[in-house]
PDB file of C-alpha atoms in Angstrom:
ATOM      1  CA  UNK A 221     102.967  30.052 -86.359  1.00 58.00           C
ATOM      2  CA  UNK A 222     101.483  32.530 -84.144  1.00 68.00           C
ATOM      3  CA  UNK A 223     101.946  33.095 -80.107  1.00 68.00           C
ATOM      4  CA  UNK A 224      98.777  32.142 -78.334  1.00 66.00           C
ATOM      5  CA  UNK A 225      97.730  35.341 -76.316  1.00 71.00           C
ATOM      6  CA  UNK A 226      97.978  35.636 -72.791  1.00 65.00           C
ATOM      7  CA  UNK A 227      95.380  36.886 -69.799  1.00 71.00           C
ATOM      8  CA  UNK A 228      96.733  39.570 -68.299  1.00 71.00           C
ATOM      9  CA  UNK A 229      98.536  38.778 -64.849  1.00 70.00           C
ATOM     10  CA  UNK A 230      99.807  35.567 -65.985  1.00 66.00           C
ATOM     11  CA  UNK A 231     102.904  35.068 -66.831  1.00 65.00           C
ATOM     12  CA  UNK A 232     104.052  33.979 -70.844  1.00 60.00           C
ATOM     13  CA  UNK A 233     105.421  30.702 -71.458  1.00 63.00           C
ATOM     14  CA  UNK A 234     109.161  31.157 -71.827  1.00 63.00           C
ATOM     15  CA  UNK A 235     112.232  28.555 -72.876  1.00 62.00           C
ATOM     16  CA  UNK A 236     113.318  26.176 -70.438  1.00 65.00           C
ATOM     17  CA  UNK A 237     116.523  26.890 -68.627  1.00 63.00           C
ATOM     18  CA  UNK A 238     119.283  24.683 -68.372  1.00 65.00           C
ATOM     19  CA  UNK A 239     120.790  25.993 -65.368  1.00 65.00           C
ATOM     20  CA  UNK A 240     120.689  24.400 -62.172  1.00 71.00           C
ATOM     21  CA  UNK A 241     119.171  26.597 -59.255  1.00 68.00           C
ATOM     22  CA  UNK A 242     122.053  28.199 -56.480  1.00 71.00           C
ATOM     23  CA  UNK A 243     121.827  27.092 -52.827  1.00 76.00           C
ATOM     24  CA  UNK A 244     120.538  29.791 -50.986  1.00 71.00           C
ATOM     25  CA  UNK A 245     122.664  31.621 -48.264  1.00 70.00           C
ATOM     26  CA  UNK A 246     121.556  30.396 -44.935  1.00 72.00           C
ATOM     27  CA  UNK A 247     119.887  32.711 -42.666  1.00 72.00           C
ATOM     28  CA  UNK A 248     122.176  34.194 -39.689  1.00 73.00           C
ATOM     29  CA  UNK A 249     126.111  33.943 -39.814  1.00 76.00           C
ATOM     30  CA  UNK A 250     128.392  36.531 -38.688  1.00 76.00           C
ATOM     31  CA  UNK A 251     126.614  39.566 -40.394  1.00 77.00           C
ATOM     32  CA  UNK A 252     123.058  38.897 -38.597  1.00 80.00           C
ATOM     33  CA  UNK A 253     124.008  41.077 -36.007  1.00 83.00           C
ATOM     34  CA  UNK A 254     126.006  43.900 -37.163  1.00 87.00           C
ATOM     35  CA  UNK A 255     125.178  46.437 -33.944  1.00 91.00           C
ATOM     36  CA  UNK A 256     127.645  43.570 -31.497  1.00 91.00           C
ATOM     37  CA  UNK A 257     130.264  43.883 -34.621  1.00 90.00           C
ATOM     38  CA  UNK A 258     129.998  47.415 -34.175  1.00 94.00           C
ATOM     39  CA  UNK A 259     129.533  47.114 -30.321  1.00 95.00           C
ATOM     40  CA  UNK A 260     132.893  45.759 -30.253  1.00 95.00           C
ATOM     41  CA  UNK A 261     134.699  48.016 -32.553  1.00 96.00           C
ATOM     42  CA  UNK A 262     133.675  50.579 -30.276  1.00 98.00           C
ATOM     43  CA  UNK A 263     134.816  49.119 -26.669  1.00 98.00           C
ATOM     44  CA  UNK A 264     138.205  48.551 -28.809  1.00 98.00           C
ATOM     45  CA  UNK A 265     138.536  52.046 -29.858  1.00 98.00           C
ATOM     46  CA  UNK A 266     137.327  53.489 -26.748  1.00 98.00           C
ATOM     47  CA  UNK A 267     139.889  50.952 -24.876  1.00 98.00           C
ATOM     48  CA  UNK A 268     142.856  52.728 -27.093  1.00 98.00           C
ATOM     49  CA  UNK A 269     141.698  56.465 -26.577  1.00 97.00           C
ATOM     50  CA  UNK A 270     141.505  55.899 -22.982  1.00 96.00           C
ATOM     51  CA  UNK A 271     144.987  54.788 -22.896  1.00 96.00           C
ATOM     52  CA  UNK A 272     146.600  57.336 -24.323  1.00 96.00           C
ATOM     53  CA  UNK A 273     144.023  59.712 -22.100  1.00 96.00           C
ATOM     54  CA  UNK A 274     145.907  58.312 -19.287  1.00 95.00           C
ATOM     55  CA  UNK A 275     149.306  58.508 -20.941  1.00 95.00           C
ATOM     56  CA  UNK A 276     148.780  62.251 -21.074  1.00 94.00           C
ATOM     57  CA  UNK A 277     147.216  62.735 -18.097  1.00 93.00           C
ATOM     58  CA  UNK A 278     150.192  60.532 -15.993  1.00 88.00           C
ATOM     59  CA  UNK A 279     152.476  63.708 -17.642  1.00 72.00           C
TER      60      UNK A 279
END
């Protein structure tokens, strides 16, 4: 038996697939915005250098 040609740009006819399709990820969460996680990260290490700026300044 021979495979029936195809046009070009279309796809073949292929085997059915038994798997079941995944739930997508929904849009947004906590990594949507990665420039406030980063934001924050910041303030926080900023927070801790100044304090031991004044720590060695108060000497």
């Amino acid at each position: 038996m021979t495979q029936p040609l195809v046009p070009p740009n279309e796809t073949p006819p292929v085997e059915g697939s038994i798997a079941e399709a995944h739930q997508e990820r929904a849009d947004g969460g906590i990594w949507e915005h990665p420039g406030i996680w980063l934001g924050l990260i910041m303030v926080g290490c900023l927070l801790i250098a100044g304090f031991f700026v004044a720590r060695i300044a108060g000497l």
